PDB file of C-alpha atoms in Angstrom:
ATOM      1  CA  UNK N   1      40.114  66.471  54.463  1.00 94.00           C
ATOM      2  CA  UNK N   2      40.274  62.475  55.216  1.00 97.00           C
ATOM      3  CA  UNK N   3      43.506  61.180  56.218  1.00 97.00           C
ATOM      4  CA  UNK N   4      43.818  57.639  54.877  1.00 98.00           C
ATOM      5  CA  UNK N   5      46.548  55.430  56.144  1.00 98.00           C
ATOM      6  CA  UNK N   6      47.485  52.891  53.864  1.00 98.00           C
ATOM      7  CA  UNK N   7      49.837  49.839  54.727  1.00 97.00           C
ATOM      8  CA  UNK N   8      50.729  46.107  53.905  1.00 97.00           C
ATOM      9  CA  UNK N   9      53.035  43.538  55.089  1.00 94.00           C
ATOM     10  CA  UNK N  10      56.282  43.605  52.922  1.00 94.00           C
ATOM     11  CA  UNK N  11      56.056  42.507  49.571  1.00 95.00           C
ATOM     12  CA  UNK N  12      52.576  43.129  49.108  1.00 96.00           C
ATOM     13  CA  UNK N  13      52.120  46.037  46.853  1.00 95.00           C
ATOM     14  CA  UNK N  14      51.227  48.683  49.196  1.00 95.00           C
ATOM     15  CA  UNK N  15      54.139  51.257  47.039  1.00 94.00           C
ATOM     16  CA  UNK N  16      52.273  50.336  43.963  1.00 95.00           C
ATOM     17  CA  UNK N  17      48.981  51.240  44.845  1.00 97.00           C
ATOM     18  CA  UNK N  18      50.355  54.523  46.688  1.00 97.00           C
ATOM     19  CA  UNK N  19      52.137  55.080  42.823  1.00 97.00           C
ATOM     20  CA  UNK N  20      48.500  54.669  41.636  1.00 97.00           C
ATOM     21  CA  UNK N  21      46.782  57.085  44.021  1.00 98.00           C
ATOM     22  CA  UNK N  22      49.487  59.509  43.323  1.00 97.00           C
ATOM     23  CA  UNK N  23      48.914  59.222  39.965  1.00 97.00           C
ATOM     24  CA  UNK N  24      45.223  59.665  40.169  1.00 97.00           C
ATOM     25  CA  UNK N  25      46.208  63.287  41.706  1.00 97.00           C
ATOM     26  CA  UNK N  26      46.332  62.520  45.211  1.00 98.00           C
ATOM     27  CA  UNK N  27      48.660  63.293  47.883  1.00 98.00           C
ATOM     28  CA  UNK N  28      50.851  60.274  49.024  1.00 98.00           C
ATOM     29  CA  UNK N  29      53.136  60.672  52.264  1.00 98.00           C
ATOM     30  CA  UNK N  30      55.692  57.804  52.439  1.00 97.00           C
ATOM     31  CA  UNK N  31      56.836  57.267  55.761  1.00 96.00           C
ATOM     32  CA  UNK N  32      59.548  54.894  55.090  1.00 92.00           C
ATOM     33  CA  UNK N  33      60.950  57.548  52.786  1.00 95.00           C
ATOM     34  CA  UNK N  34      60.564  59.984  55.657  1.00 97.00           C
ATOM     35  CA  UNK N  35      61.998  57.779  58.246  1.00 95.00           C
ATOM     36  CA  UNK N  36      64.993  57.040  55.814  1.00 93.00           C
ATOM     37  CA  UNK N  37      65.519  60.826  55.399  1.00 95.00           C
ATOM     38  CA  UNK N  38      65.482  61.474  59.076  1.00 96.00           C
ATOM     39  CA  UNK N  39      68.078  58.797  59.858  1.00 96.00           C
ATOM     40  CA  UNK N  40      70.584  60.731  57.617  1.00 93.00           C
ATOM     41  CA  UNK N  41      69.535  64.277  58.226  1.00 95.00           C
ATOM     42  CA  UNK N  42      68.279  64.283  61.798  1.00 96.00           C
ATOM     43  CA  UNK N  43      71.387  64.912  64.295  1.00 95.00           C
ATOM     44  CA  UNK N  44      69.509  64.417  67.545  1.00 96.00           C
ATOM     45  CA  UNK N  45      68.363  60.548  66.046  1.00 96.00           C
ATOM     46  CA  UNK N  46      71.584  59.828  64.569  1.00 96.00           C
ATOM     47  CA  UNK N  47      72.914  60.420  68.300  1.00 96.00           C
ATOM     48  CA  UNK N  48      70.544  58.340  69.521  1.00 97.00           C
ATOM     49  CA  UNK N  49      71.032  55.510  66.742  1.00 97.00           C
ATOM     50  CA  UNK N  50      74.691  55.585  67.712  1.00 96.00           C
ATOM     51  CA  UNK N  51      74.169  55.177  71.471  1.00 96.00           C
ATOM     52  CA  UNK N  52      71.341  52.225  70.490  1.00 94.00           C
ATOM     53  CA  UNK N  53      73.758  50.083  67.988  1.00 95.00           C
ATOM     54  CA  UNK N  54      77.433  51.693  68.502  1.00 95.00           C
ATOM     55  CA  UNK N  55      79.306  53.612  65.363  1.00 94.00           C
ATOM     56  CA  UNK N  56      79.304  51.395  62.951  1.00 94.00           C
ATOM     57  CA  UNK N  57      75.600  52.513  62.488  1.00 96.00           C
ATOM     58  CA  UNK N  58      77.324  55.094  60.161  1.00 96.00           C
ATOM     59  CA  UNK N  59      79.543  54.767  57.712  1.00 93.00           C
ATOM     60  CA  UNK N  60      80.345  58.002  56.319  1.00 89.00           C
ATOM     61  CA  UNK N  61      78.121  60.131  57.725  1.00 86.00           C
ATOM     62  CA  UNK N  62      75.133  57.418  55.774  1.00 91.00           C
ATOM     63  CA  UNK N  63      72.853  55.044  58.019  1.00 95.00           C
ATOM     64  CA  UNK N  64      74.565  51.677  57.200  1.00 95.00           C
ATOM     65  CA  UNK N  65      71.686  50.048  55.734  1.00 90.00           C
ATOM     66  CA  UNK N  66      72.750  46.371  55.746  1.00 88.00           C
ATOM     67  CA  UNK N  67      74.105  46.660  59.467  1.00 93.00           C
ATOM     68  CA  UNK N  68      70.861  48.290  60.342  1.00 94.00           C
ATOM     69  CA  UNK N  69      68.487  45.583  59.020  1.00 86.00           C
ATOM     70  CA  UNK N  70      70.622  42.611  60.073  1.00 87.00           C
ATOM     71  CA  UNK N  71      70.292  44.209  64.052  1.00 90.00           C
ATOM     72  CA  UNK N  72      66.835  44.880  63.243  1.00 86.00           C
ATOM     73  CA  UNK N  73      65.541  42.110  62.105  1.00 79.00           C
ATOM     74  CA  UNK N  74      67.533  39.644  64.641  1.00 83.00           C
ATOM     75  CA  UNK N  75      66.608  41.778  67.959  1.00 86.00           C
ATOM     76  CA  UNK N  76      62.683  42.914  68.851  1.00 84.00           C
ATOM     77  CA  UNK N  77      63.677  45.052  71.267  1.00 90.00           C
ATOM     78  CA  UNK N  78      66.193  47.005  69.463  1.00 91.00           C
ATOM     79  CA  UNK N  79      63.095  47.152  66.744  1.00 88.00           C
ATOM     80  CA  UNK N  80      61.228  48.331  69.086  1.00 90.00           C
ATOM     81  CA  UNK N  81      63.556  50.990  70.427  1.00 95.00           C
ATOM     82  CA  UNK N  82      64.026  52.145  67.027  1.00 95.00           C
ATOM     83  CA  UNK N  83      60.357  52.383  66.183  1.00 92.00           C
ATOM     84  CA  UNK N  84      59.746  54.423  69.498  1.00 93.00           C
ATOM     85  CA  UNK N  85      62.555  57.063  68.773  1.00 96.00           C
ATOM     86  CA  UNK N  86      61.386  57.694  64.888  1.00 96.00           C
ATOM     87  CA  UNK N  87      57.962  57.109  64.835  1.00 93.00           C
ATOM     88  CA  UNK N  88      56.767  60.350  66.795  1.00 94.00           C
ATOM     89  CA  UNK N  89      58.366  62.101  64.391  1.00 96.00           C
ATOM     90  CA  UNK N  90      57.866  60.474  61.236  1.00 96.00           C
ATOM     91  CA  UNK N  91      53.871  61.467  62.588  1.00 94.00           C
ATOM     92  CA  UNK N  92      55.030  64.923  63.402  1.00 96.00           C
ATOM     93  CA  UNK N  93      56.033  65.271  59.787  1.00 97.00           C
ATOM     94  CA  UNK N  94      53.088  63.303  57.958  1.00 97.00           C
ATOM     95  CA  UNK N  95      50.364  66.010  59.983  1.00 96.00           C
ATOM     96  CA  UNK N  96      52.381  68.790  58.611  1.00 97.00           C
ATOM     97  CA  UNK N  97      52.707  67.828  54.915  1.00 98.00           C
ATOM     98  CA  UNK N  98      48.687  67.126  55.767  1.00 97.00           C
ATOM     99  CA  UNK N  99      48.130  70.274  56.799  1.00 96.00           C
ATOM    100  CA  UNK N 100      49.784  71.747  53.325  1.00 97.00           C
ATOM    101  CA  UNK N 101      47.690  69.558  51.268  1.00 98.00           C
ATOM    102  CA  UNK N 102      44.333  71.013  48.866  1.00 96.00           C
ATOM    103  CA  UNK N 103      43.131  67.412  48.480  1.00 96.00           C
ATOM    104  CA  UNK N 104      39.804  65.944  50.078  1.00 95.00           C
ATOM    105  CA  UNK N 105      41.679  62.549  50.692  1.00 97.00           C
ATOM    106  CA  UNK N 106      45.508  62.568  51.343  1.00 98.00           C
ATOM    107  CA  UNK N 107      47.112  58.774  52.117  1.00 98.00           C
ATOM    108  CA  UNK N 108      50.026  58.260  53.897  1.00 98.00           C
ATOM    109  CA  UNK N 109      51.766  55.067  53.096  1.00 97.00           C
ATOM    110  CA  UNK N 110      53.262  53.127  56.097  1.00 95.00           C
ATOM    111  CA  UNK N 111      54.950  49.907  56.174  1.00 90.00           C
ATOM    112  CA  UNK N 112      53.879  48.987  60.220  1.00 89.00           C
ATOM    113  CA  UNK N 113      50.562  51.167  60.442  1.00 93.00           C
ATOM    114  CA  UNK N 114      48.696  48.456  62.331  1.00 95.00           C
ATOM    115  CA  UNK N 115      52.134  47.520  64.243  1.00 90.00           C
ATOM    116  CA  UNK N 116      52.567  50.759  66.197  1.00 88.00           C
ATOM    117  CA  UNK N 117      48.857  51.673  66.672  1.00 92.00           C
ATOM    118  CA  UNK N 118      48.881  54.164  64.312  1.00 93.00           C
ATOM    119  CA  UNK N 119      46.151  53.194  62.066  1.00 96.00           C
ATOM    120  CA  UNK N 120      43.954  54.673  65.192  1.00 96.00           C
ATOM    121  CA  UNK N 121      44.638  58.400  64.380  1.00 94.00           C
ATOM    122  CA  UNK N 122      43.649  58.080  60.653  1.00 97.00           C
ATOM    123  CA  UNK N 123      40.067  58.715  59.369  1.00 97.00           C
ATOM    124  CA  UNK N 124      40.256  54.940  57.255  1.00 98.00           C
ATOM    125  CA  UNK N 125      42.860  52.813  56.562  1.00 98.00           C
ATOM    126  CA  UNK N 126      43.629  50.822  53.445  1.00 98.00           C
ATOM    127  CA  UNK N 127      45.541  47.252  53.751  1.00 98.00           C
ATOM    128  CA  UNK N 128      47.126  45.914  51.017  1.00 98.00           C
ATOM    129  CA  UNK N 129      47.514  41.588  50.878  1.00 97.00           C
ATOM    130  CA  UNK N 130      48.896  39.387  48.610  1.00 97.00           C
ATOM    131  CA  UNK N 131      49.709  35.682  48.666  1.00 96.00           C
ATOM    132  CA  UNK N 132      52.403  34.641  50.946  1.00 96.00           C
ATOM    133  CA  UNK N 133      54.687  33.136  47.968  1.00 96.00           C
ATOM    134  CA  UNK N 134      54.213  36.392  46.022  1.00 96.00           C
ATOM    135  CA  UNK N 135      55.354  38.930  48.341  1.00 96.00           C
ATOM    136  CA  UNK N 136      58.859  36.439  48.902  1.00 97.00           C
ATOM    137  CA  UNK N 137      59.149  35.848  45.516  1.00 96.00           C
ATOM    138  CA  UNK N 138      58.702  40.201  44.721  1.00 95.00           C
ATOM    139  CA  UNK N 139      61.024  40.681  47.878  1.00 95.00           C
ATOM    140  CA  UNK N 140      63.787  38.548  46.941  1.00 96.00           C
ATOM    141  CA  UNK N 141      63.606  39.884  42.786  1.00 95.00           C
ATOM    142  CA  UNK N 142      63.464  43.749  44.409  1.00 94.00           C
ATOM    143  CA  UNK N 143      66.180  43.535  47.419  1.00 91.00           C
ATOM    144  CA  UNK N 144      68.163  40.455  45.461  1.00 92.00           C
ATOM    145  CA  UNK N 145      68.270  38.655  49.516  1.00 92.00           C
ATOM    146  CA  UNK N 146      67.514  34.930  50.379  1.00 93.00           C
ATOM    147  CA  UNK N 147      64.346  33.241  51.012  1.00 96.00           C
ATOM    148  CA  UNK N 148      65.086  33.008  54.426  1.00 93.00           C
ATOM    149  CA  UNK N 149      65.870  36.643  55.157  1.00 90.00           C
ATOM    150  CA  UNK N 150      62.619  37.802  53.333  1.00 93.00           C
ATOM    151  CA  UNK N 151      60.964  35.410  55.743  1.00 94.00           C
ATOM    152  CA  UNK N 152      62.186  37.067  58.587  1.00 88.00           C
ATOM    153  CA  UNK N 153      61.020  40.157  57.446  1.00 87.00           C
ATOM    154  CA  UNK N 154      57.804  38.890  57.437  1.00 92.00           C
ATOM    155  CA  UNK N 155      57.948  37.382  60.969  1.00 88.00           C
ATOM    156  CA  UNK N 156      58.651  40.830  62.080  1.00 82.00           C
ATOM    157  CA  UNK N 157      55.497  42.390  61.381  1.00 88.00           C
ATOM    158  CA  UNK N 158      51.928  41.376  61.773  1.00 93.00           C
ATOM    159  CA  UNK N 159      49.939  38.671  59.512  1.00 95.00           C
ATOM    160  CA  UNK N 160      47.584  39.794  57.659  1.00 95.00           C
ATOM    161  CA  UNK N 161      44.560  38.205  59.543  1.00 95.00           C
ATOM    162  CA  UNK N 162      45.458  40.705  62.096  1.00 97.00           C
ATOM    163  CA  UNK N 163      45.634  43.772  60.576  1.00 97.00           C
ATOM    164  CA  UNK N 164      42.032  42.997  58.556  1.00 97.00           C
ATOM    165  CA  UNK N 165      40.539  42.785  61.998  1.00 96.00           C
ATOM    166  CA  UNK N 166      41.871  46.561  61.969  1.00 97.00           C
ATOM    167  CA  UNK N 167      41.610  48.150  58.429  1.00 98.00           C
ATOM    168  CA  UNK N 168      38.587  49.879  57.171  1.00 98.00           C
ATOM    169  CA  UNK N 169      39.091  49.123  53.287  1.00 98.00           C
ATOM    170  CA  UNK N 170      41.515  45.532  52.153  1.00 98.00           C
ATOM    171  CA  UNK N 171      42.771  45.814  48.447  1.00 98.00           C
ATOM    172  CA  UNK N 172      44.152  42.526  47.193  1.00 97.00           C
ATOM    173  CA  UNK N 173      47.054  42.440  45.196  1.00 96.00           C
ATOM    174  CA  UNK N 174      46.924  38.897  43.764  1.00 93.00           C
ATOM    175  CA  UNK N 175      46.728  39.725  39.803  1.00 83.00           C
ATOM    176  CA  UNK N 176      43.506  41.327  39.843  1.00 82.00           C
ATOM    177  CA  UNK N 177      43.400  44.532  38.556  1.00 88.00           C
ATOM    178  CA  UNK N 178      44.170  47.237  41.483  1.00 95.00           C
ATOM    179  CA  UNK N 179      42.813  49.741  39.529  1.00 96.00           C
ATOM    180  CA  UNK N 180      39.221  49.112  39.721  1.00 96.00           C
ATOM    181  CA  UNK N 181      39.894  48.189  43.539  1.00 97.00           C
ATOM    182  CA  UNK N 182      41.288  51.716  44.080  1.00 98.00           C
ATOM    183  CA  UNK N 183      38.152  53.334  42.482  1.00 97.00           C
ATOM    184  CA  UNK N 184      36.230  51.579  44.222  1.00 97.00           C
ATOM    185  CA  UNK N 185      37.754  52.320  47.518  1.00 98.00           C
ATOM    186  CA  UNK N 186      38.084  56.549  46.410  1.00 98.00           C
ATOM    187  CA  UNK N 187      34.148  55.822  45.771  1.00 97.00           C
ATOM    188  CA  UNK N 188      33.396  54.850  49.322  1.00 97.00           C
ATOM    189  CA  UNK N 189      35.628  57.032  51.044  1.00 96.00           C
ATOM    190  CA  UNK N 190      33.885  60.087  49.485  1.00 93.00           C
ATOM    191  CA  UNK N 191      30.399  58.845  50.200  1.00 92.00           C
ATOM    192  CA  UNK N 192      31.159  57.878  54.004  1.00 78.00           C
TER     193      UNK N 192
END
């Protein structure tokens, strides 16, 4: 079995073309969703979270989503703090969906792959790119936020010239069709 990580700066499409693997038949591990779900469910990180930011990280018994972004986004090192804490485990949970998978190829969809060196413990990675002015404009029509907040989202992860020095495979998501990309990236990922 291959384990393919797939990633993209915000706003690019990399949730789309993980909706298109998936429903070509094959196994997609979201790690976003996973993080998400351990911020609610996990009591040893939620302890930790609340030491990191204070209580109002919570709000009834829920990660306070717009609190958490806004401290986020505005501080690198609490980013990185954060990132340190659930990435291990986020990893810990990807290997053992993995393991529970019958597929040659499983992907696992991560929004800062290249960010936190994990793109090193995958067999290939996928990037996903699009235009600058299409990932704001998709960002501010999906999370309804300003120009200027999807624009610091973007400053706090990599450019995309840096992450194709990484990647094995680069879909771009400009308008052409994805589909034919995706086959064609299956294709060489079977015959490698």
């Amino acid at each position: 079995m291959l384990r393919i990580g797939l990633s993209g700066g915000i706003g690019s499409g990399k949730s789309t073309v993980a909706g298109i693997l998936a429903k070509m038949g094959y196994p997609v591990f979201y790690s976003d969703q996973e993080a998400k779900r351990l911020y609610d469910e996990n009591p040893v990180l939620q302890k930790q979270l609340v030491d990191l930011f204070g209580p109002a990280i919570y709000r009834d018994g829920q990660l306070n989503k717009a609190f958490f972004a806004q401290q986020l986004f505005s501080n690198a090192e609490l980013k990185a703090q954060v990132t340190a804490l659930v990435h291990p485990l986020v990893r810990k949970a990807f290997e053992v969906w993995a393991q529970q998978q019958a597929s040659d190829l499983v992907f696992n969809e991560a929004a800062i792959l290249f960010e936190t060196g994990a793109y090193k413990d995958f067999d290939a990675t996928v990037l996903v790119t699009a235009p600058i002015e299409t990932r704001i404009e998709r960002v501010q029509k999906r999370d309804l936020i300003s120009r200027e907040a999807v624009l610091q989202r973007i400053a706090n992860q990599w450019p995309d010239s840096k992450k194709m020095n990484l990647t094995t495979y680069i879909i771009t998501n400009d308008g052409q069709p994805l589909l034919q990309q995706i086959e064609d990236v299956i294709s060489k990922l079977k015959t490698a």
